[in-house]
Short mmCIF file of C-alpha atoms in Angstrom, two decimals:
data_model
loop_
_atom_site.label_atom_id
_atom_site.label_comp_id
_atom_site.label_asym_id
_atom_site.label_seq_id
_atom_site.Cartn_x
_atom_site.Cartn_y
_atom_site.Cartn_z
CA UNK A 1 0.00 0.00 0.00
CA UNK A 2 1.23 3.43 -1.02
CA UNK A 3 -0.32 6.65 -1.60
CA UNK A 4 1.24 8.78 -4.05
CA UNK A 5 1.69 13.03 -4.58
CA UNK A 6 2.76 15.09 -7.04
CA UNK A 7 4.00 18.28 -5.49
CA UNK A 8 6.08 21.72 -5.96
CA UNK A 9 8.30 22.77 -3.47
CA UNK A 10 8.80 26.35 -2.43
CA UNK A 11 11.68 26.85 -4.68
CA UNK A 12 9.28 26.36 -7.60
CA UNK A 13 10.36 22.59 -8.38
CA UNK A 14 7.92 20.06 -9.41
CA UNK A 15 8.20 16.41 -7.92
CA UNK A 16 6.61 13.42 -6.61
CA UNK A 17 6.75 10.91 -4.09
CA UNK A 18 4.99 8.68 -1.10
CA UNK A 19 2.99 10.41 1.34
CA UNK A 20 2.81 9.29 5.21
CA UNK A 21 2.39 10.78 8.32
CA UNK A 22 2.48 14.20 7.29
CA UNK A 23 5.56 13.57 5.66
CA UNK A 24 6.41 13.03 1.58
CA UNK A 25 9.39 10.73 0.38
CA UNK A 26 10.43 11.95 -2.64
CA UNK A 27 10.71 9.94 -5.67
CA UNK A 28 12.56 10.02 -9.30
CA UNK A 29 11.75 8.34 -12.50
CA UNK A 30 8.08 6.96 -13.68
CA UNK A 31 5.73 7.36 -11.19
CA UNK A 32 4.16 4.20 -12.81
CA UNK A 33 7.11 2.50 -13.70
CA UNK A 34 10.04 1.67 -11.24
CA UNK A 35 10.57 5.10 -9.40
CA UNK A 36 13.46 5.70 -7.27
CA UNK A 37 13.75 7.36 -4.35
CA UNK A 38 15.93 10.47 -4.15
CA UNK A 39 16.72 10.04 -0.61
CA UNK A 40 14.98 13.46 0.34
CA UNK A 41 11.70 14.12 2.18
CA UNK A 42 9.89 17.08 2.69
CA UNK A 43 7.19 18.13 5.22
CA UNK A 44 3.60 17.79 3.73
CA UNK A 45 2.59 21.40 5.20
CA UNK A 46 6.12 23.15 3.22
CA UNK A 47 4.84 21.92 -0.27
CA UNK A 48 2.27 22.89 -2.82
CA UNK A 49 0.05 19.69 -4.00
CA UNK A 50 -0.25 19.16 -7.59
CA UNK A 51 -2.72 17.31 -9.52
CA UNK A 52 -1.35 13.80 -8.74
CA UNK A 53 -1.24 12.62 -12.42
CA UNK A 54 -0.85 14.25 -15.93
CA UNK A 55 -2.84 12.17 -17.77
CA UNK A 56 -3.01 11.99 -21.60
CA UNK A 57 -6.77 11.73 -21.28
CA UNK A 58 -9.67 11.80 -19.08
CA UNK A 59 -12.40 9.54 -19.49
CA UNK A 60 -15.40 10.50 -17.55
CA UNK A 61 -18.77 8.02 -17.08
CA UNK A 62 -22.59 9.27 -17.49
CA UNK A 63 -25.38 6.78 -16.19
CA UNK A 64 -22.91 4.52 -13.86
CA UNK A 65 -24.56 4.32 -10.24
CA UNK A 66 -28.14 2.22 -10.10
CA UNK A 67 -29.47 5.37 -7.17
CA UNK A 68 -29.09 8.26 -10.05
CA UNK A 69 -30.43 6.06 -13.10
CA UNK A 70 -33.38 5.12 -11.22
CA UNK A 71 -34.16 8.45 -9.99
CA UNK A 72 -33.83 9.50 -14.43
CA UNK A 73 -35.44 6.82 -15.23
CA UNK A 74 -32.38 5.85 -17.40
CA UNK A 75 -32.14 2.07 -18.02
CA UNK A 76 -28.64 0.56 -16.91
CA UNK A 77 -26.32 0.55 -19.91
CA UNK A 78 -25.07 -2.46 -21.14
CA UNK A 79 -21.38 -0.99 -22.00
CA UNK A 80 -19.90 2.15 -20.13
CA UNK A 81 -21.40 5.24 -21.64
CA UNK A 82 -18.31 7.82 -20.98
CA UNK A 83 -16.99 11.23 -22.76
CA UNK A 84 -13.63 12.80 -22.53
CA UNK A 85 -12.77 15.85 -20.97
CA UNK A 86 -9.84 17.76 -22.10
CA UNK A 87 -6.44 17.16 -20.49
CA UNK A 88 -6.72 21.17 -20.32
CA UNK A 89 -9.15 20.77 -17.85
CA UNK A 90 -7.06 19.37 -15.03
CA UNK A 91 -6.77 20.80 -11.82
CA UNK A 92 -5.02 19.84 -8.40
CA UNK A 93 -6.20 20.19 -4.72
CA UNK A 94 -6.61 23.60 -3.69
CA UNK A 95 -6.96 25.32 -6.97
CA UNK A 96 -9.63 27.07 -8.28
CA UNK A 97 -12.34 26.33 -10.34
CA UNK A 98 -12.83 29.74 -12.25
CA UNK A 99 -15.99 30.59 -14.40
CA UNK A 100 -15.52 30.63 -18.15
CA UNK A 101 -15.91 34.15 -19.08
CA UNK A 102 -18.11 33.38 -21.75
CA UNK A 103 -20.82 31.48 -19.56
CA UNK A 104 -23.09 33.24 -16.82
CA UNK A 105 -25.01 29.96 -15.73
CA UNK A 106 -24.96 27.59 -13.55
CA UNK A 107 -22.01 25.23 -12.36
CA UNK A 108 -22.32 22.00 -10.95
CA UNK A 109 -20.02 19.96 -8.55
CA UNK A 110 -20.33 16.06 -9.11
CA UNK A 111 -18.05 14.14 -6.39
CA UNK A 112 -16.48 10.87 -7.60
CA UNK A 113 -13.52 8.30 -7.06
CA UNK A 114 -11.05 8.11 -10.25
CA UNK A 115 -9.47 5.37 -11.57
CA UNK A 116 -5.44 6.57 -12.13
CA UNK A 117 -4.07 3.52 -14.79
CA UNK A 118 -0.94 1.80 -14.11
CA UNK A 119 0.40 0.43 -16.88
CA UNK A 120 -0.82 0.12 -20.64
CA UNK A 121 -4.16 -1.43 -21.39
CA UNK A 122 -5.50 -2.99 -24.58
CA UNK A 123 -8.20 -5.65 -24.87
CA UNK A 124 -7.71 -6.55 -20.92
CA UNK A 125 -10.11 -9.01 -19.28
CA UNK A 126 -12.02 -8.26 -15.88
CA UNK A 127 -9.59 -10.61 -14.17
CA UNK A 128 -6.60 -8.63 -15.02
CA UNK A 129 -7.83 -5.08 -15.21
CA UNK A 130 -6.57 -4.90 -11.28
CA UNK A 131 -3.20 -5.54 -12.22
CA UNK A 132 -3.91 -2.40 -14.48
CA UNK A 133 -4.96 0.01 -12.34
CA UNK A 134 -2.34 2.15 -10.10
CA UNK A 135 -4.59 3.89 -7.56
CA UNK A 136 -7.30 5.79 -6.90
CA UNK A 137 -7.75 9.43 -6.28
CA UNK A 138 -11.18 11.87 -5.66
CA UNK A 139 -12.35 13.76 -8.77
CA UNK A 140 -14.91 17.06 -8.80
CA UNK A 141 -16.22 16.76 -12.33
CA UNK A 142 -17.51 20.36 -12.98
CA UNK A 143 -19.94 20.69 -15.46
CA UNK A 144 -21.55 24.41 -17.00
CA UNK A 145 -25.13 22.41 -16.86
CA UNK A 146 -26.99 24.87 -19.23
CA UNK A 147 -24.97 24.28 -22.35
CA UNK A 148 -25.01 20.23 -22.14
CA UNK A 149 -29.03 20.52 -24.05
CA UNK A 150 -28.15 24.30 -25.94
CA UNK A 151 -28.33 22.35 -29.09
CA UNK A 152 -31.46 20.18 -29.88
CA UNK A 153 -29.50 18.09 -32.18
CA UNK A 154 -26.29 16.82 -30.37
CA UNK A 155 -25.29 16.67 -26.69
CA UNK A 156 -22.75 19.57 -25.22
CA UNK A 157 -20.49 16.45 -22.93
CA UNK A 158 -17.18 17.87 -23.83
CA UNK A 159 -17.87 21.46 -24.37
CA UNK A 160 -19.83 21.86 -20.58
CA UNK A 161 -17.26 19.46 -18.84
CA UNK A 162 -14.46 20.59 -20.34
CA UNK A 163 -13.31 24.21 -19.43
CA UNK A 164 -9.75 24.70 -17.68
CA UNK A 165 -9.92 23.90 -14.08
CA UNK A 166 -12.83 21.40 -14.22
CA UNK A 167 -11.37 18.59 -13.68
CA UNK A 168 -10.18 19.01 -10.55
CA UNK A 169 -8.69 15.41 -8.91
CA UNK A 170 -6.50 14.89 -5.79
CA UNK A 171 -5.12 15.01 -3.18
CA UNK A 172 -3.57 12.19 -3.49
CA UNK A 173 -3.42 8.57 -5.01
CA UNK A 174 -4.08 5.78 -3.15
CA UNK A 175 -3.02 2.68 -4.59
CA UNK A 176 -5.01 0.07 -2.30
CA UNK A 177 -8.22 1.44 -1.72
CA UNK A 178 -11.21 -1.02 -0.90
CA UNK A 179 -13.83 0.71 -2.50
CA UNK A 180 -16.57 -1.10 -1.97
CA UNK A 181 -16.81 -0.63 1.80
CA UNK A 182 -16.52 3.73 0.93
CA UNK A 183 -18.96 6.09 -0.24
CA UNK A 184 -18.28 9.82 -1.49
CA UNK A 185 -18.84 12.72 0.31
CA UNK A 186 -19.73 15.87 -1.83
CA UNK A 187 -20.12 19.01 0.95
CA UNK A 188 -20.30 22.93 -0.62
CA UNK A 189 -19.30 24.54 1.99
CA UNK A 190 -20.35 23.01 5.54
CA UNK A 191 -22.98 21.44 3.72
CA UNK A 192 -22.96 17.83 2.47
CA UNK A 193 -24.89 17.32 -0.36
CA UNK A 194 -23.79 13.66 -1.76
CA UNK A 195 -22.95 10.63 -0.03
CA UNK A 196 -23.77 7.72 -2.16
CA UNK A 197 -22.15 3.80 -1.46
CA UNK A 198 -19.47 3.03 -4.53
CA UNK A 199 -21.12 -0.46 -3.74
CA UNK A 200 -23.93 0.80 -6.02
CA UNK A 201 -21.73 0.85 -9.42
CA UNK A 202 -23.17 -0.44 -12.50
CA UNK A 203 -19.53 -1.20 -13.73
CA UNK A 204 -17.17 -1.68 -11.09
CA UNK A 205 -14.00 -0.31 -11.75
CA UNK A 206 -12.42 -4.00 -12.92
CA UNK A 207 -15.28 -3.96 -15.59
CA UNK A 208 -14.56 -0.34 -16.46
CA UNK A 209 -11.28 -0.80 -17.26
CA UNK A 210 -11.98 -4.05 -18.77
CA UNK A 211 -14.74 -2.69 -21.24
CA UNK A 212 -13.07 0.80 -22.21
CA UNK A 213 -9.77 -0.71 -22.81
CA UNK A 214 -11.65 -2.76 -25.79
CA UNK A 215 -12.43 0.63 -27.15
CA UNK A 216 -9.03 2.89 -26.62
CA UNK A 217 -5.48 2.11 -25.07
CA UNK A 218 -5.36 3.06 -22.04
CA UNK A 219 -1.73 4.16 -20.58
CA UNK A 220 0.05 4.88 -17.42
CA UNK A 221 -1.70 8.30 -15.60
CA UNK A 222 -4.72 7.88 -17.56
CA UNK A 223 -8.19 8.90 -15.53
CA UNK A 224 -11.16 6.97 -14.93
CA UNK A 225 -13.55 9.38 -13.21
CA UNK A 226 -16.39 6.49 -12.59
CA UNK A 227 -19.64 8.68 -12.37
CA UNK A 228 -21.39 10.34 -9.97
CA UNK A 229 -24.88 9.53 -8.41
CA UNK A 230 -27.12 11.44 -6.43
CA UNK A 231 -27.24 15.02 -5.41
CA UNK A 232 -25.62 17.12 -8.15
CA UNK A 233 -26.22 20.48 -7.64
CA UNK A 234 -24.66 23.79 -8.10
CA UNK A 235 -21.94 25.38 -6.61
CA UNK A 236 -22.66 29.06 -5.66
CA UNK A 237 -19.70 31.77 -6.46
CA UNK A 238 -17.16 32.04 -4.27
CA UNK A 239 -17.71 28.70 -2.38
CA UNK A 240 -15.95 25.82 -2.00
CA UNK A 241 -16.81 22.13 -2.54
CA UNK A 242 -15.04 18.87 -1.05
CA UNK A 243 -14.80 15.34 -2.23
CA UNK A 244 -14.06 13.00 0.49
CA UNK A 245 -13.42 9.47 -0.01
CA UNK A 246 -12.24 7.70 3.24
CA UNK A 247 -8.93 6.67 2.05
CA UNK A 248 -7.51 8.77 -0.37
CA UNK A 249 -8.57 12.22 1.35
CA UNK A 250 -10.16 15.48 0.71
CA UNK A 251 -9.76 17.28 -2.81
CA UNK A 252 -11.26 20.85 -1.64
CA UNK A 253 -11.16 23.27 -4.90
CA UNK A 254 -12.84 26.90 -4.96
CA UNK A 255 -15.52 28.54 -7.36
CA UNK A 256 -14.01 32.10 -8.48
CA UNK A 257 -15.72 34.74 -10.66
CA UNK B 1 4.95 29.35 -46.67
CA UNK B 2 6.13 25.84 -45.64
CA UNK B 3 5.24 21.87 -45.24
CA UNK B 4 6.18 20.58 -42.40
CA UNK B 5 6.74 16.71 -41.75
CA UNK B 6 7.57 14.60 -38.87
CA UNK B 7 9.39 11.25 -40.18
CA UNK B 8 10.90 8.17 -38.89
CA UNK B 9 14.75 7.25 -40.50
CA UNK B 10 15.65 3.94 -41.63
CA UNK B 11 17.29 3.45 -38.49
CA UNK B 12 14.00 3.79 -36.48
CA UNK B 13 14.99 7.97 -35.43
CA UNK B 14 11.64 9.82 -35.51
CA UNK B 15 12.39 14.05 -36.56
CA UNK B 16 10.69 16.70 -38.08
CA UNK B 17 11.26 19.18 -40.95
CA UNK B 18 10.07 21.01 -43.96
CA UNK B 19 9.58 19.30 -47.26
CA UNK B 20 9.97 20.59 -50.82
CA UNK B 21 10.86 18.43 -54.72
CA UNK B 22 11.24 15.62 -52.49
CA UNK B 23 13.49 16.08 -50.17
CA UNK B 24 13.12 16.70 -46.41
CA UNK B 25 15.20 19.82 -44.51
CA UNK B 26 15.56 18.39 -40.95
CA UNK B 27 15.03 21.05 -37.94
CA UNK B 28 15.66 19.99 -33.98
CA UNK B 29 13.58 21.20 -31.11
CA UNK B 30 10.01 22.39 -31.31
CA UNK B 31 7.80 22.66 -34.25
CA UNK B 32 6.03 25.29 -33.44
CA UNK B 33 8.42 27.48 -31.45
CA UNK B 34 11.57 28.56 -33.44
CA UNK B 35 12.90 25.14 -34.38
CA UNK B 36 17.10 24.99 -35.67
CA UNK B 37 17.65 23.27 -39.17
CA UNK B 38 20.10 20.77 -38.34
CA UNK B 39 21.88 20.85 -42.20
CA UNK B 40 21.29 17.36 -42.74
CA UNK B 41 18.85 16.53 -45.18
CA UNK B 42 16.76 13.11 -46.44
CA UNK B 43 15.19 12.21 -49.47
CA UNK B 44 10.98 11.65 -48.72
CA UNK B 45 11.49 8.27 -50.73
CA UNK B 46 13.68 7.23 -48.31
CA UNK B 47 12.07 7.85 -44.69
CA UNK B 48 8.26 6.86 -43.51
CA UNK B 49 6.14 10.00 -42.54
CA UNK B 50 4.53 9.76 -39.62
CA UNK B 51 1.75 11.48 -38.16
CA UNK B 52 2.70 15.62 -38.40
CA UNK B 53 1.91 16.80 -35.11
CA UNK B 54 1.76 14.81 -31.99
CA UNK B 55 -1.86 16.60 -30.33
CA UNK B 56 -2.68 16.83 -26.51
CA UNK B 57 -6.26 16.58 -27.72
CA UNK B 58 -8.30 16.36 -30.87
CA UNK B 59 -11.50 18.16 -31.59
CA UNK B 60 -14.06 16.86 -33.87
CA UNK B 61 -16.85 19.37 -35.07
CA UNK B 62 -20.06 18.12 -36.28
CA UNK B 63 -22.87 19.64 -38.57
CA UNK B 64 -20.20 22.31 -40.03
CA UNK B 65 -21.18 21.58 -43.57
CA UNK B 66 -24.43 23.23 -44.89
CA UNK B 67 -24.86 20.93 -47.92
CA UNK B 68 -24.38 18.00 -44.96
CA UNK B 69 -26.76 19.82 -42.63
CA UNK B 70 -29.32 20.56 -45.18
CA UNK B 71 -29.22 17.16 -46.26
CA UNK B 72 -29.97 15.66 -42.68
CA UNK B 73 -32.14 18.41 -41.72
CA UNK B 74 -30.16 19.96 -38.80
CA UNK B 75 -30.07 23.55 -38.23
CA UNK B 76 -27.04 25.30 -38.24
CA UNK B 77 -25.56 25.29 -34.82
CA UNK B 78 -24.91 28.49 -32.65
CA UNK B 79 -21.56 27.58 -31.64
CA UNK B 80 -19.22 25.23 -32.41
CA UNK B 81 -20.17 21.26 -31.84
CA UNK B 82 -17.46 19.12 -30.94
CA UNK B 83 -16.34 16.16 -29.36
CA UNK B 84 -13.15 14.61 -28.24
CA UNK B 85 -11.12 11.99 -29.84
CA UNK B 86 -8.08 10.14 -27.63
CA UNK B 87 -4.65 11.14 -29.04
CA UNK B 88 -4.43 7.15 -28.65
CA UNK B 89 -6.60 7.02 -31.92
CA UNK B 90 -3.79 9.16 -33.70
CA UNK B 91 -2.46 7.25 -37.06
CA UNK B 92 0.10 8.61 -39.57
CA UNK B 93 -0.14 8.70 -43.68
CA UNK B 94 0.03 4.80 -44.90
CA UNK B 95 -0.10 3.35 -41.25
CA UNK B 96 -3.48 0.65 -41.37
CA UNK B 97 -6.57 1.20 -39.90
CA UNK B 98 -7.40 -1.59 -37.56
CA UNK B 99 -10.95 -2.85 -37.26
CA UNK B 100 -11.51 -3.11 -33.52
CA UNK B 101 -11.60 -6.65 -32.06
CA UNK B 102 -15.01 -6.23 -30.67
CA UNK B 103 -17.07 -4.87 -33.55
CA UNK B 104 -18.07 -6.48 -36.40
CA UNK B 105 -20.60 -3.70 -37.50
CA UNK B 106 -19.63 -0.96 -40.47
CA UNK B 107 -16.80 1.53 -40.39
CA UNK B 108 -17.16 4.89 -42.19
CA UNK B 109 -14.68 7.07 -43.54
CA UNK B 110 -15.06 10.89 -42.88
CA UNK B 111 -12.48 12.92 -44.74
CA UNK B 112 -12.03 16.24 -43.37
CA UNK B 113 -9.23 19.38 -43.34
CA UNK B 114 -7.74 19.47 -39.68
CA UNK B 115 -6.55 22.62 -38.15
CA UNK B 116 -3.38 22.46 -36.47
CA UNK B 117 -2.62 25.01 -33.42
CA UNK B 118 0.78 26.66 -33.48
CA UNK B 119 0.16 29.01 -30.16
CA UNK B 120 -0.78 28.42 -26.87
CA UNK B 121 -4.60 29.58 -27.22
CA UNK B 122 -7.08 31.41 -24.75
CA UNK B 123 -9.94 33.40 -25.36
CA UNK B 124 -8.49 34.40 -28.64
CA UNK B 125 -10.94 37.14 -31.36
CA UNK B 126 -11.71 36.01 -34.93
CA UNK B 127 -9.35 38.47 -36.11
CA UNK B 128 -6.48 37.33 -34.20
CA UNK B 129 -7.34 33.63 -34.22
CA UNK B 130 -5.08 33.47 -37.93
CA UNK B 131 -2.21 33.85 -35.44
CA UNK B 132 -2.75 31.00 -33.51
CA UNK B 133 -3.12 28.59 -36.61
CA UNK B 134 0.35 26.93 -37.46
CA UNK B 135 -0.96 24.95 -40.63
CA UNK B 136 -3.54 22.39 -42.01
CA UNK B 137 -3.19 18.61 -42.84
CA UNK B 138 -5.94 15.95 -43.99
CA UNK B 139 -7.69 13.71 -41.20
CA UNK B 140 -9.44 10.62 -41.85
CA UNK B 141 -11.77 10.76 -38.68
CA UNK B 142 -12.97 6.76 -39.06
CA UNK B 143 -16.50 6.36 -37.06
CA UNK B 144 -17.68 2.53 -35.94
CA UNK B 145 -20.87 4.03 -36.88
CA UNK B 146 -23.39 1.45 -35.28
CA UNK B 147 -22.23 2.30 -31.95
CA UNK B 148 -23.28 6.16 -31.87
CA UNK B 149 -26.93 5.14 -31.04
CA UNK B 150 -26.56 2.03 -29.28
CA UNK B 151 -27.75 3.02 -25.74
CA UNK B 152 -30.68 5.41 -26.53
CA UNK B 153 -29.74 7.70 -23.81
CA UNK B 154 -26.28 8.50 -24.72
CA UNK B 155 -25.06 9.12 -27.85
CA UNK B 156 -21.69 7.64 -27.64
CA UNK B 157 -19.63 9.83 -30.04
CA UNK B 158 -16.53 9.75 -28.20
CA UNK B 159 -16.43 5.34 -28.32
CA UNK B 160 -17.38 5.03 -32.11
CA UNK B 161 -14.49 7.44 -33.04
CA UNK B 162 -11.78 6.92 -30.69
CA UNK B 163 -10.26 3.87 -31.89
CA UNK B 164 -7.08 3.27 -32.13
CA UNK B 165 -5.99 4.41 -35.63
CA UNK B 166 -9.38 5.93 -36.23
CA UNK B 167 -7.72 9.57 -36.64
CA UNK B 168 -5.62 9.49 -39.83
CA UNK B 169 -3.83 13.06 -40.17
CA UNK B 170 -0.86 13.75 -42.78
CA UNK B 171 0.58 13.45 -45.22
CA UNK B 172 1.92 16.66 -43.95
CA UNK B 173 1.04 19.95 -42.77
CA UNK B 174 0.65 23.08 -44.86
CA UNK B 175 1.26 26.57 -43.50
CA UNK B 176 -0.33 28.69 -45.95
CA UNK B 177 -3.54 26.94 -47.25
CA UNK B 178 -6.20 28.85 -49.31
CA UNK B 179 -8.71 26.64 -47.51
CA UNK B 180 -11.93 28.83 -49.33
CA UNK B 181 -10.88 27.76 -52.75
CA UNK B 182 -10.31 24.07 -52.04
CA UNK B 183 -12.25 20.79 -51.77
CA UNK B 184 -12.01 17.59 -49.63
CA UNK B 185 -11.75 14.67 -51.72
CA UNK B 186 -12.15 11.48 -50.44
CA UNK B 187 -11.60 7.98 -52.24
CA UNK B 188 -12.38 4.26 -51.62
CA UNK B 189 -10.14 2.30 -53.96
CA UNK B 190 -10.50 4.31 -57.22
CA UNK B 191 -14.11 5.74 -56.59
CA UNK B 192 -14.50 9.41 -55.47
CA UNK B 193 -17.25 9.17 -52.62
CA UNK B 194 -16.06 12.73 -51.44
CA UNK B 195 -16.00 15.98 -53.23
CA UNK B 196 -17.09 19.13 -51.66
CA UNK B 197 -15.63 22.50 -50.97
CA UNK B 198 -14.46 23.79 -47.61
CA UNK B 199 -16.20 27.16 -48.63
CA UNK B 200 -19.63 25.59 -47.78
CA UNK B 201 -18.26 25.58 -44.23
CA UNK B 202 -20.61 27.08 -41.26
CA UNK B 203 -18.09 28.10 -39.22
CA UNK B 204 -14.58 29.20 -40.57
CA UNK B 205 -11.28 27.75 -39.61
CA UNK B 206 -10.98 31.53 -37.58
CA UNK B 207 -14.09 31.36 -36.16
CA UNK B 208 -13.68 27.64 -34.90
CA UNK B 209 -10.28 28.86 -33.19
CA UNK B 210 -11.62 31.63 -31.46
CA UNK B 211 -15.27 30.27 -30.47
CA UNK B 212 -13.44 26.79 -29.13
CA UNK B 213 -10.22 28.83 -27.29
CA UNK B 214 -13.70 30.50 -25.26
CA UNK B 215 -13.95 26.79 -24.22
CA UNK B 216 -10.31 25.73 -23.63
CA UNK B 217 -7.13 26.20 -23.93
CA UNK B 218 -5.79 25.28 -27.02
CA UNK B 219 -2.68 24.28 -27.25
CA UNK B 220 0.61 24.11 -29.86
CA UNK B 221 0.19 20.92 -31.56
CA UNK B 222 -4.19 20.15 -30.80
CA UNK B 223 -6.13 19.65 -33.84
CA UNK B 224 -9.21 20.40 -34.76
CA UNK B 225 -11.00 17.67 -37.66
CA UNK B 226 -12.96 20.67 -39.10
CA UNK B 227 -16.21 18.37 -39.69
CA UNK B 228 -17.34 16.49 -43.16
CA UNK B 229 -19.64 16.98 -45.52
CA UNK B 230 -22.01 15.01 -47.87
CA UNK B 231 -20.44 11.36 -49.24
CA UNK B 232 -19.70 9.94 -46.09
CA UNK B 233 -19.20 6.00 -46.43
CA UNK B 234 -18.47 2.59 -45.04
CA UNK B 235 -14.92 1.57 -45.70
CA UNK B 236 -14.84 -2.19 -47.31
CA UNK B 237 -12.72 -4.41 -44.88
CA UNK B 238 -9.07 -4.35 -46.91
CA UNK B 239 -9.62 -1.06 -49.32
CA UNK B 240 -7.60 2.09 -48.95
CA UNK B 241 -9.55 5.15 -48.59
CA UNK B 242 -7.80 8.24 -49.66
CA UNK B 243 -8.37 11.87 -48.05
CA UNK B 244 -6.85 14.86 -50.49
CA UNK B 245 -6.57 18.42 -50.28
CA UNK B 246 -4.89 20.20 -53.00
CA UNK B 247 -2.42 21.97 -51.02
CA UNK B 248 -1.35 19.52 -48.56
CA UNK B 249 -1.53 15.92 -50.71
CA UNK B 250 -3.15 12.78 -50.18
CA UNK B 251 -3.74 11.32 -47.04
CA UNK B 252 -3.66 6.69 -47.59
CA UNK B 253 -4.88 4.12 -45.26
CA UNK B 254 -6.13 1.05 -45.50
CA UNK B 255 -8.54 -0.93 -42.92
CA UNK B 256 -7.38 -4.62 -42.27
CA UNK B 257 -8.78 -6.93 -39.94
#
């Protein structure tokens, strides 16, 4: 069991390493392929958290929790239904989530676990997809709601989930996480407003990365944000929404004008 | 004006560099930021071209062809619509499209022109969004067609076009294109299926740049598959389908199984 950071350090310097006790090993290399440690270590509280993975994409699931389908009414898909968001769109813990100056409506949080991969993934079965998957981390999935149904004639995913800083995931990976014993915690501000079993997936994460790595290759830093289920809602200027999965930690990102 | 190439040497080197009468000027460092000529040069004949630009995303428009929108009786769009296709679906002039192991169902060719971004791009104006262009290229943007509407909730754009080796770009990438006076011609085998002319587009390659840099940052490298028009096709199972723009050249690939 590890859990992993990506960090800058006061003199500007981005790095990674293992996080415990309040304290960060730093690493050199791969993150996801035979790191070495540097032999430094640096207090949690002197660095800057980053994003813990650069991905080269972001795959993001609609219509993946049995609670949220029922209340649409949406019958359960028989493949993951997922879009990509823009690797523009990532942000880390702590930074904020700032309104696109060319939208005025509303913005939604959605709280979810992501799946970080490990190592490259084509045409994997559900029996080896674990050995596929690094860790997991807490993603907000922003989303500008009103421009998703602006056109009658073709679905907005990308467009209203994919402005710079909504993708905010962090704090941390954690590479062993039993997920089915956890449920997400969405507050805005000190109020909660999801907290919704992962026990209630449609596709478990082995099946998710089973299934989508029949459609794309999947490699090392990739993210799997899994869907969200009840309790969207939007988040008000100015305030700030948590994710909290017990486990990996609190990704806590602000909405600025 | 200048064509730009990236290329792999006989022995297995990939670089980059402008092409005229057949031969290949090599440059080092970055494309699109003041790259050095390195004074060695290579005949085309005798190095592979690869794939021109190596994207952090792709953009696919749809319904920015009037003839196309007419036809299927879509209104023009107020903005931009666009979707995202992996960079792990890129695939270089001549390299084979594979039919995915899992679907059996028809394959469709969509030649289109494909805007490549030279400039890190933000909120950009129509007028200066000419800047931020570095050049054009052909794509092939190949669509497992029987997927879109398979779950009647979700149109799943982003999994019937993301593939690998369902985005064809090359051969090559043209800085100075008269894109209003040209057509897209696409071929399967030695029938024209594709003919139409990139003035019939609804929104420019200038307007595109500046509407999508309101959603994004767009940055040196991304594409943009400018959309298709009338003539799209399924791809017979071992033909080569041809995308050519007078201009840039002729962009070859041929599905296998």
């Amino acid at each position: 069991m590890a859990v992993w950071a990506r960090f800058q350090t006061k003199d500007g310097n981005t790095s990674f390493g293992t996080v415990a006790n309040g304290q960060i090993t730093e690493f050199s290399g791969d993150m996801f392929n035979n790191p070495t440690a540097t032999g430094k270590t640096f207090a949690e509280a002197d660095v800057k958290l980053l994003a813990p993975t650069q991905p080269t994409k972001i795959l993001a699931l609609w219509n993946n929790f049995k609670a949220l389908g029922e209340k649409l009414g949406k019958a359960a898909p028989v493949h993951p239904l997922f879009l990509l968001k823009p690797v523009s769109s990532l942000a880390g813990p702590n930074d904020d989530i700032v309104r696109p100056k060319a939208y005025t409506g509303k913005i939604a949080y959605e709280g979810e676990l992501c799946i970080v991969i490990g190592k490259k993934a084509s045409n994997v079965s559900v029996e080896e997809a674990k050995d596929y998957i690094f860790g997991y981390t807490c993603i907000n999935d922003v989303t500008a709601g009103e421009l998703l149904n602006e056109d009658p004639n073709f679905a907005q995913w990308t467009r209203a989930k994919g402005y710079d800083t909504f993708s905010c995931i962090g704090p941390v990976i954690q590479t062993e996480l039993d997920w089915a014993s956890k449920n997400v915690v969405t507050m805005m501000g000190d109020q909660e407003r999801q907290n919704y079993p992962l026990s209630d997936m449609i596709f478990n994460p082995y099946e998710q990365v089973s299934r989508i790595s029949q459609d794309m290759t999947l490699n090392p830093g990739d993210c799997i944000a899994i869907g969200t289920s009840i309790g969207i809602g939007s988040i008000k200027d100015g305030a700030v929404t948590t994710v909290t999965i017990d486990g990996i930690g609190t990704l806590s990102n602000k909405l600025v004008g």
